[in-house]
PDB file of C-alpha atoms in Angstrom:
ATOM      1  CA  UNK A 654     -25.724  -4.534  11.830  1.00  0.00           C
ATOM      2  CA  UNK A 655     -22.285  -4.252  10.300  1.00  0.00           C
ATOM      3  CA  UNK A 656     -21.024  -0.692  10.022  1.00  0.00           C
ATOM      4  CA  UNK A 657     -17.802   0.445   8.450  1.00  0.00           C
ATOM      5  CA  UNK A 658     -16.287   3.815   9.253  1.00  0.00           C
ATOM      6  CA  UNK A 659     -13.301   5.465   7.668  1.00  0.00           C
ATOM      7  CA  UNK A 660     -11.308   8.415   8.817  1.00  0.00           C
ATOM      8  CA  UNK A 661     -10.390  10.889   7.789  1.00  0.00           C
ATOM      9  CA  UNK A 662     -13.011  11.510   5.101  1.00  0.00           C
ATOM     10  CA  UNK A 663     -10.880  14.161   3.436  1.00  0.00           C
ATOM     11  CA  UNK A 664      -7.122  14.264   3.374  1.00  0.00           C
ATOM     12  CA  UNK A 665      -4.990  16.901   1.737  1.00  0.00           C
ATOM     13  CA  UNK A 666      -1.311  16.149   1.854  1.00  0.00           C
ATOM     14  CA  UNK A 667       1.893  17.315   0.300  1.00  0.00           C
ATOM     15  CA  UNK A 668       3.988  15.217  -1.985  1.00  0.00           C
ATOM     16  CA  UNK A 669       6.620  13.277  -0.147  1.00  0.00           C
ATOM     17  CA  UNK A 670       4.703  13.052   3.114  1.00  0.00           C
ATOM     18  CA  UNK A 671       3.391   9.950   4.857  1.00  0.00           C
ATOM     19  CA  UNK A 672      -0.093   9.409   6.161  1.00  0.00           C
ATOM     20  CA  UNK A 673      -2.525   6.694   7.281  1.00  0.00           C
ATOM     21  CA  UNK A 674      -6.198   6.115   6.532  1.00  0.00           C
ATOM     22  CA  UNK A 675      -8.138   4.150   9.144  1.00  0.00           C
ATOM     23  CA  UNK A 676     -11.024   1.755   8.631  1.00  0.00           C
ATOM     24  CA  UNK A 677     -13.022   0.534  11.646  1.00  0.00           C
ATOM     25  CA  UNK A 678     -15.806  -2.016  11.462  1.00  0.00           C
ATOM     26  CA  UNK A 679     -18.362  -3.020  14.015  1.00  0.00           C
ATOM     27  CA  UNK A 680     -18.767  -6.816  13.862  1.00  0.00           C
ATOM     28  CA  UNK A 681     -16.612  -9.830  13.182  1.00  0.00           C
ATOM     29  CA  UNK A 682     -15.467 -10.363   9.623  1.00  0.00           C
ATOM     30  CA  UNK A 683     -12.613 -12.263   8.088  1.00  0.00           C
ATOM     31  CA  UNK A 684     -12.310 -10.351   4.859  1.00  0.00           C
ATOM     32  CA  UNK A 685     -11.445  -6.754   4.234  1.00  0.00           C
ATOM     33  CA  UNK A 686     -10.915  -5.062   0.913  1.00  0.00           C
ATOM     34  CA  UNK A 687      -9.438  -1.755  -0.176  1.00  0.00           C
ATOM     35  CA  UNK A 688     -10.516  -0.052  -3.389  1.00  0.00           C
ATOM     36  CA  UNK A 689      -9.484   3.057  -5.261  1.00  0.00           C
ATOM     37  CA  UNK A 690     -11.876   5.268  -7.215  1.00  0.00           C
ATOM     38  CA  UNK A 691     -10.811   8.051  -9.558  1.00  0.00           C
ATOM     39  CA  UNK A 692     -13.340  10.865 -10.181  1.00  0.00           C
ATOM     40  CA  UNK A 693     -16.231   9.682 -12.340  1.00  0.00           C
ATOM     41  CA  UNK A 694     -14.750   6.190 -12.620  1.00  0.00           C
ATOM     42  CA  UNK A 695     -15.453   2.763 -11.241  1.00  0.00           C
ATOM     43  CA  UNK A 696     -13.712   1.026  -8.353  1.00  0.00           C
ATOM     44  CA  UNK A 697     -10.352  -0.633  -8.744  1.00  0.00           C
ATOM     45  CA  UNK A 698      -9.303  -3.369  -6.340  1.00  0.00           C
ATOM     46  CA  UNK A 699      -6.138  -2.595  -4.373  1.00  0.00           C
ATOM     47  CA  UNK A 700      -5.832  -5.122  -1.571  1.00  0.00           C
ATOM     48  CA  UNK A 701      -7.593  -8.118  -0.110  1.00  0.00           C
ATOM     49  CA  UNK A 702      -6.823  -8.899   3.533  1.00  0.00           C
ATOM     50  CA  UNK A 703      -7.955 -12.295   4.692  1.00  0.00           C
ATOM     51  CA  UNK A 704      -6.515 -12.905   8.147  1.00  0.00           C
ATOM     52  CA  UNK A 705      -5.456 -11.227  11.340  1.00  0.00           C
ATOM     53  CA  UNK A 706      -2.091  -9.593  10.970  1.00  0.00           C
ATOM     54  CA  UNK A 707      -2.207  -9.627   7.174  1.00  0.00           C
ATOM     55  CA  UNK A 708      -0.057  -6.989   5.552  1.00  0.00           C
ATOM     56  CA  UNK A 709       0.092  -6.247   1.855  1.00  0.00           C
ATOM     57  CA  UNK A 710       2.115  -3.674  -0.030  1.00  0.00           C
ATOM     58  CA  UNK A 711       1.971  -2.305  -3.529  1.00  0.00           C
ATOM     59  CA  UNK A 712       4.234   0.580  -4.393  1.00  0.00           C
ATOM     60  CA  UNK A 713       3.668   3.438  -1.956  1.00  0.00           C
ATOM     61  CA  UNK A 714       0.587   1.847  -0.385  1.00  0.00           C
ATOM     62  CA  UNK A 715       0.568  -0.663   2.442  1.00  0.00           C
ATOM     63  CA  UNK A 716      -2.548  -2.174   3.998  1.00  0.00           C
ATOM     64  CA  UNK A 717      -2.846  -4.109   7.250  1.00  0.00           C
ATOM     65  CA  UNK A 718      -5.577  -5.860   9.178  1.00  0.00           C
ATOM     66  CA  UNK A 719      -6.126  -6.347  12.901  1.00  0.00           C
ATOM     67  CA  UNK A 720      -9.274  -8.448  13.287  1.00  0.00           C
ATOM     68  CA  UNK A 721      -9.187  -8.281  17.068  1.00  0.00           C
ATOM     69  CA  UNK A 722      -9.326  -4.506  17.019  1.00  0.00           C
ATOM     70  CA  UNK A 723     -11.603  -4.599  13.950  1.00  0.00           C
ATOM     71  CA  UNK A 724      -9.278  -2.146  12.304  1.00  0.00           C
ATOM     72  CA  UNK A 725      -7.547  -1.882   8.976  1.00  0.00           C
ATOM     73  CA  UNK A 726      -5.081   0.779   7.956  1.00  0.00           C
ATOM     74  CA  UNK A 727      -3.937   2.021   4.569  1.00  0.00           C
ATOM     75  CA  UNK A 728      -0.551   3.673   4.875  1.00  0.00           C
ATOM     76  CA  UNK A 729       0.740   6.013   2.224  1.00  0.00           C
ATOM     77  CA  UNK A 730       4.481   6.492   1.990  1.00  0.00           C
ATOM     78  CA  UNK A 731       6.067   9.503   0.268  1.00  0.00           C
ATOM     79  CA  UNK A 732       2.849  10.503  -1.466  1.00  0.00           C
ATOM     80  CA  UNK A 733       2.830  11.496  -5.118  1.00  0.00           C
ATOM     81  CA  UNK A 734       0.149  13.321  -7.106  1.00  0.00           C
ATOM     82  CA  UNK A 735      -0.892  10.130  -8.917  1.00  0.00           C
ATOM     83  CA  UNK A 736      -2.246   8.772  -5.643  1.00  0.00           C
ATOM     84  CA  UNK A 737      -4.969  11.443  -5.568  1.00  0.00           C
ATOM     85  CA  UNK A 738      -8.278   9.532  -5.551  1.00  0.00           C
ATOM     86  CA  UNK A 739     -10.973   8.322  -3.198  1.00  0.00           C
ATOM     87  CA  UNK A 740     -10.116   5.204  -1.216  1.00  0.00           C
ATOM     88  CA  UNK A 741     -12.753   2.841   0.127  1.00  0.00           C
ATOM     89  CA  UNK A 742     -12.497  -0.011   2.543  1.00  0.00           C
ATOM     90  CA  UNK A 743     -15.160  -2.719   2.461  1.00  0.00           C
ATOM     91  CA  UNK A 744     -15.917  -5.566   4.832  1.00  0.00           C
ATOM     92  CA  UNK A 745     -17.642  -8.821   3.926  1.00  0.00           C
ATOM     93  CA  UNK A 746     -20.797  -9.757   5.748  1.00  0.00           C
ATOM     94  CA  UNK A 747     -21.205 -13.458   6.451  1.00  0.00           C
ATOM     95  CA  UNK A 748     -24.528 -13.911   4.768  1.00  0.00           C
ATOM     96  CA  UNK A 749     -24.902 -13.476   1.065  1.00  0.00           C
ATOM     97  CA  UNK A 750     -21.355 -12.366   0.506  1.00  0.00           C
ATOM     98  CA  UNK A 751     -22.325  -8.743   0.628  1.00  0.00           C
ATOM     99  CA  UNK A 752     -19.653  -6.104   0.976  1.00  0.00           C
ATOM    100  CA  UNK A 753     -20.361  -3.157   3.248  1.00  0.00           C
ATOM    101  CA  UNK A 754     -18.417  -0.072   2.251  1.00  0.00           C
ATOM    102  CA  UNK A 755     -17.001   2.736   4.306  1.00  0.00           C
ATOM    103  CA  UNK A 756     -17.778   6.318   3.356  1.00  0.00           C
ATOM    104  CA  UNK A 757     -14.547   6.719   1.444  1.00  0.00           C
ATOM    105  CA  UNK A 758     -11.509   8.924   2.034  1.00  0.00           C
ATOM    106  CA  UNK A 759     -10.898  11.587  -0.580  1.00  0.00           C
ATOM    107  CA  UNK A 760      -7.155  12.017  -0.890  1.00  0.00           C
ATOM    108  CA  UNK A 761      -5.601  15.030  -2.574  1.00  0.00           C
ATOM    109  CA  UNK A 762      -1.840  15.130  -2.971  1.00  0.00           C
ATOM    110  CA  UNK A 763      -0.453  18.557  -3.745  1.00  0.00           C
ATOM    111  CA  UNK A 764       3.011  19.482  -5.017  1.00  0.00           C
TER     112      UNK A 764
ATOM    113  CA  UNK B1073     -10.742 -10.296 -21.923  1.00  0.00           C
ATOM    114  CA  UNK B1074     -13.269 -11.071 -19.214  1.00  0.00           C
ATOM    115  CA  UNK B1075     -15.067  -8.299 -17.449  1.00  0.00           C
ATOM    116  CA  UNK B1076     -18.303  -6.555 -16.607  1.00  0.00           C
ATOM    117  CA  UNK B1077     -20.010  -4.265 -19.068  1.00  0.00           C
ATOM    118  CA  UNK B1078     -22.518  -1.677 -17.967  1.00  0.00           C
ATOM    119  CA  UNK B1079     -24.608   0.328 -20.373  1.00  0.00           C
ATOM    120  CA  UNK B1080     -25.415   3.005 -21.040  1.00  0.00           C
ATOM    121  CA  UNK B1081     -22.700   5.144 -19.526  1.00  0.00           C
ATOM    122  CA  UNK B1082     -25.087   8.092 -19.168  1.00  0.00           C
ATOM    123  CA  UNK B1083     -28.862   7.896 -18.866  1.00  0.00           C
ATOM    124  CA  UNK B1084     -31.503  10.575 -18.532  1.00  0.00           C
ATOM    125  CA  UNK B1085     -34.881   9.821 -17.038  1.00  0.00           C
ATOM    126  CA  UNK B1086     -38.009  11.889 -17.210  1.00  0.00           C
ATOM    127  CA  UNK B1087     -40.344  12.135 -14.264  1.00  0.00           C
ATOM    128  CA  UNK B1088     -42.614   9.068 -14.001  1.00  0.00           C
ATOM    129  CA  UNK B1089     -40.546   7.000 -16.394  1.00  0.00           C
ATOM    130  CA  UNK B1090     -39.049   3.584 -15.795  1.00  0.00           C
ATOM    131  CA  UNK B1091     -35.529   3.011 -17.069  1.00  0.00           C
ATOM    132  CA  UNK B1092     -33.387  -0.119 -17.196  1.00  0.00           C
ATOM    133  CA  UNK B1093     -29.645  -0.279 -16.632  1.00  0.00           C
ATOM    134  CA  UNK B1094     -27.800  -3.162 -18.232  1.00  0.00           C
ATOM    135  CA  UNK B1095     -25.086  -5.251 -16.572  1.00  0.00           C
ATOM    136  CA  UNK B1096     -23.408  -8.161 -18.366  1.00  0.00           C
ATOM    137  CA  UNK B1097     -20.425 -10.232 -17.223  1.00  0.00           C
ATOM    138  CA  UNK B1098     -18.386 -12.913 -18.968  1.00  0.00           C
ATOM    139  CA  UNK B1099     -16.352 -13.913 -15.927  1.00  0.00           C
ATOM    140  CA  UNK B1100     -18.542 -16.915 -15.119  1.00  0.00           C
ATOM    141  CA  UNK B1101     -19.190 -15.374 -11.715  1.00  0.00           C
ATOM    142  CA  UNK B1102     -22.077 -16.680  -9.662  1.00  0.00           C
ATOM    143  CA  UNK B1103     -22.995 -13.594  -7.682  1.00  0.00           C
ATOM    144  CA  UNK B1104     -23.909 -10.164  -8.974  1.00  0.00           C
ATOM    145  CA  UNK B1105     -24.676  -6.934  -7.160  1.00  0.00           C
ATOM    146  CA  UNK B1106     -26.063  -3.452  -7.762  1.00  0.00           C
ATOM    147  CA  UNK B1107     -24.806  -0.503  -5.758  1.00  0.00           C
ATOM    148  CA  UNK B1108     -25.812   3.125  -5.756  1.00  0.00           C
ATOM    149  CA  UNK B1109     -23.297   5.901  -5.105  1.00  0.00           C
ATOM    150  CA  UNK B1110     -24.331   9.470  -4.330  1.00  0.00           C
ATOM    151  CA  UNK B1111     -21.843  12.349  -4.621  1.00  0.00           C
ATOM    152  CA  UNK B1112     -19.247  12.288  -1.871  1.00  0.00           C
ATOM    153  CA  UNK B1113     -20.674   9.132  -0.345  1.00  0.00           C
ATOM    154  CA  UNK B1114     -19.939   5.464  -0.164  1.00  0.00           C
ATOM    155  CA  UNK B1115     -21.744   2.649  -1.932  1.00  0.00           C
ATOM    156  CA  UNK B1116     -25.120   1.370  -0.825  1.00  0.00           C
ATOM    157  CA  UNK B1117     -26.420  -2.059  -1.835  1.00  0.00           C
ATOM    158  CA  UNK B1118     -29.652  -2.115  -3.853  1.00  0.00           C
ATOM    159  CA  UNK B1119     -30.063  -5.787  -4.848  1.00  0.00           C
ATOM    160  CA  UNK B1120     -27.911  -8.854  -5.140  1.00  0.00           C
ATOM    161  CA  UNK B1121     -28.193 -12.275  -6.713  1.00  0.00           C
ATOM    162  CA  UNK B1122     -26.229 -15.386  -5.835  1.00  0.00           C
ATOM    163  CA  UNK B1123     -27.699 -17.711  -8.449  1.00  0.00           C
ATOM    164  CA  UNK B1124     -29.852 -17.588 -11.550  1.00  0.00           C
ATOM    165  CA  UNK B1125     -33.553 -16.942 -10.941  1.00  0.00           C
ATOM    166  CA  UNK B1126     -32.940 -15.768  -7.399  1.00  0.00           C
ATOM    167  CA  UNK B1127     -32.184 -12.350  -5.943  1.00  0.00           C
ATOM    168  CA  UNK B1128     -32.375 -10.556  -2.616  1.00  0.00           C
ATOM    169  CA  UNK B1129     -33.096  -7.011  -1.527  1.00  0.00           C
ATOM    170  CA  UNK B1130     -30.237  -4.951  -0.270  1.00  0.00           C
ATOM    171  CA  UNK B1131     -30.389  -1.954   2.013  1.00  0.00           C
ATOM    172  CA  UNK B1132     -32.145   0.461  -0.367  1.00  0.00           C
ATOM    173  CA  UNK B1133     -34.287  -1.700  -2.679  1.00  0.00           C
ATOM    174  CA  UNK B1134     -37.412   0.474  -2.664  1.00  0.00           C
ATOM    175  CA  UNK B1135     -38.181   1.870  -6.118  1.00  0.00           C
ATOM    176  CA  UNK B1136     -35.916  -0.622  -7.883  1.00  0.00           C
ATOM    177  CA  UNK B1137     -36.432  -4.039  -9.460  1.00  0.00           C
ATOM    178  CA  UNK B1138     -34.085  -6.661 -10.914  1.00  0.00           C
ATOM    179  CA  UNK B1139     -34.127  -9.973 -12.732  1.00  0.00           C
ATOM    180  CA  UNK B1140     -31.579 -12.759 -13.102  1.00  0.00           C
ATOM    181  CA  UNK B1141     -32.716 -14.955 -15.958  1.00  0.00           C
ATOM    182  CA  UNK B1142     -29.186 -15.693 -17.135  1.00  0.00           C
ATOM    183  CA  UNK B1143     -25.963 -16.092 -15.210  1.00  0.00           C
ATOM    184  CA  UNK B1144     -24.318 -13.404 -17.302  1.00  0.00           C
ATOM    185  CA  UNK B1145     -26.962 -10.717 -16.941  1.00  0.00           C
ATOM    186  CA  UNK B1146     -28.404  -8.728 -14.022  1.00  0.00           C
ATOM    187  CA  UNK B1147     -30.408  -5.726 -15.262  1.00  0.00           C
ATOM    188  CA  UNK B1148     -31.648  -3.072 -12.862  1.00  0.00           C
ATOM    189  CA  UNK B1149     -34.890  -1.177 -13.455  1.00  0.00           C
ATOM    190  CA  UNK B1150     -35.322   2.170 -11.782  1.00  0.00           C
ATOM    191  CA  UNK B1151     -39.055   2.628 -11.466  1.00  0.00           C
ATOM    192  CA  UNK B1152     -41.116   5.770 -11.115  1.00  0.00           C
ATOM    193  CA  UNK B1153     -41.501   4.886  -7.433  1.00  0.00           C
ATOM    194  CA  UNK B1154     -37.854   5.833  -6.876  1.00  0.00           C
ATOM    195  CA  UNK B1155     -38.230   9.513  -6.082  1.00  0.00           C
ATOM    196  CA  UNK B1156     -34.588  10.489  -6.089  1.00  0.00           C
ATOM    197  CA  UNK B1157     -32.853   8.301  -8.667  1.00  0.00           C
ATOM    198  CA  UNK B1158     -30.082  10.688  -9.696  1.00  0.00           C
ATOM    199  CA  UNK B1159     -26.881   8.840  -8.791  1.00  0.00           C
ATOM    200  CA  UNK B1160     -23.996   6.756 -10.081  1.00  0.00           C
ATOM    201  CA  UNK B1161     -24.922   3.072 -10.341  1.00  0.00           C
ATOM    202  CA  UNK B1162     -22.310   0.351 -10.118  1.00  0.00           C
ATOM    203  CA  UNK B1163     -22.731  -3.297 -10.941  1.00  0.00           C
ATOM    204  CA  UNK B1164     -20.348  -5.870  -9.516  1.00  0.00           C
ATOM    205  CA  UNK B1165     -19.818  -9.608  -9.562  1.00  0.00           C
ATOM    206  CA  UNK B1166     -17.943 -12.163  -7.522  1.00  0.00           C
ATOM    207  CA  UNK B1167     -17.150 -15.843  -7.720  1.00  0.00           C
ATOM    208  CA  UNK B1168     -18.639 -18.296  -5.262  1.00  0.00           C
ATOM    209  CA  UNK B1169     -16.094 -21.029  -4.686  1.00  0.00           C
ATOM    210  CA  UNK B1170     -18.531 -23.560  -3.440  1.00  0.00           C
ATOM    211  CA  UNK B1171     -19.456 -21.801  -0.242  1.00  0.00           C
ATOM    212  CA  UNK B1172     -23.042 -21.666  -1.414  1.00  0.00           C
ATOM    213  CA  UNK B1173     -23.344 -18.208   0.000  1.00  0.00           C
ATOM    214  CA  UNK B1174     -21.935 -16.065  -2.744  1.00  0.00           C
ATOM    215  CA  UNK B1175     -19.191 -14.878  -0.436  1.00  0.00           C
ATOM    216  CA  UNK B1176     -16.594 -12.865  -2.240  1.00  0.00           C
ATOM    217  CA  UNK B1177     -13.393 -14.795  -2.090  1.00  0.00           C
ATOM    218  CA  UNK B1178      -9.792 -13.783  -2.393  1.00  0.00           C
ATOM    219  CA  UNK B1179     -10.589 -11.598  -5.336  1.00  0.00           C
ATOM    220  CA  UNK B1180     -13.435  -9.580  -3.882  1.00  0.00           C
ATOM    221  CA  UNK B1181     -15.689  -7.909  -6.363  1.00  0.00           C
ATOM    222  CA  UNK B1182     -15.131  -6.962  -9.969  1.00  0.00           C
ATOM    223  CA  UNK B1183     -16.896  -3.726 -10.807  1.00  0.00           C
ATOM    224  CA  UNK B1184     -18.352  -2.433 -14.036  1.00  0.00           C
ATOM    225  CA  UNK B1185     -17.615   1.072 -15.270  1.00  0.00           C
ATOM    226  CA  UNK B1186     -20.886   2.481 -13.963  1.00  0.00           C
ATOM    227  CA  UNK B1187     -23.981   4.257 -15.267  1.00  0.00           C
ATOM    228  CA  UNK B1188     -24.671   7.850 -14.349  1.00  0.00           C
ATOM    229  CA  UNK B1189     -28.424   8.413 -14.134  1.00  0.00           C
ATOM    230  CA  UNK B1190     -29.907  11.892 -14.123  1.00  0.00           C
ATOM    231  CA  UNK B1191     -33.526  12.960 -13.792  1.00  0.00           C
ATOM    232  CA  UNK B1192     -34.532  15.682 -16.240  1.00  0.00           C
TER     233      UNK B1192
END
């Protein structure tokens, strides 16, 4: 059974600081996705990582994938308040195209 | 613009009542999914459908039912058998680029805006 675990689950950081969110998954998969969710809102796609060593960057966020370690990271550089949200990673299961989601990391960026 | 529309945004259910959540997409996506999100938790898969007239149970299907009579529509009924239905429900879709398995491709899922269901 594919399991996806994120850590930390809660992250309070100051503006301008750097931090990393980790996403571990338990079985082989070739697709990993990162999503952002604002309170009471739906999920917004951030990154799609399709191969080992893939790295993608958008603004202050950078995501990477290590399929051998079954690990993805979401790195936040010089955090700003607008990044406050809950971030989910999700891994595709081979059959049926189902995405299995991590628990989410609630990020709060304070001045 | 293409997208997924969920309605209603808020829904209140009385004890013993069945309610239906609507999900419509005009993206021409093959696969559609229903997820449930409880406060402070991740998303759990209720049902999914890869093609018209076919659907599969997800991890928490008990107390729910779906239909897929049209490619664009995937309504979810929360039945009276679902004892704790209060949650945020998200519908999603993805394109199947000929894999025949409904695997989300480079674009992953597109999500609707969600329906918040409360038992009163």
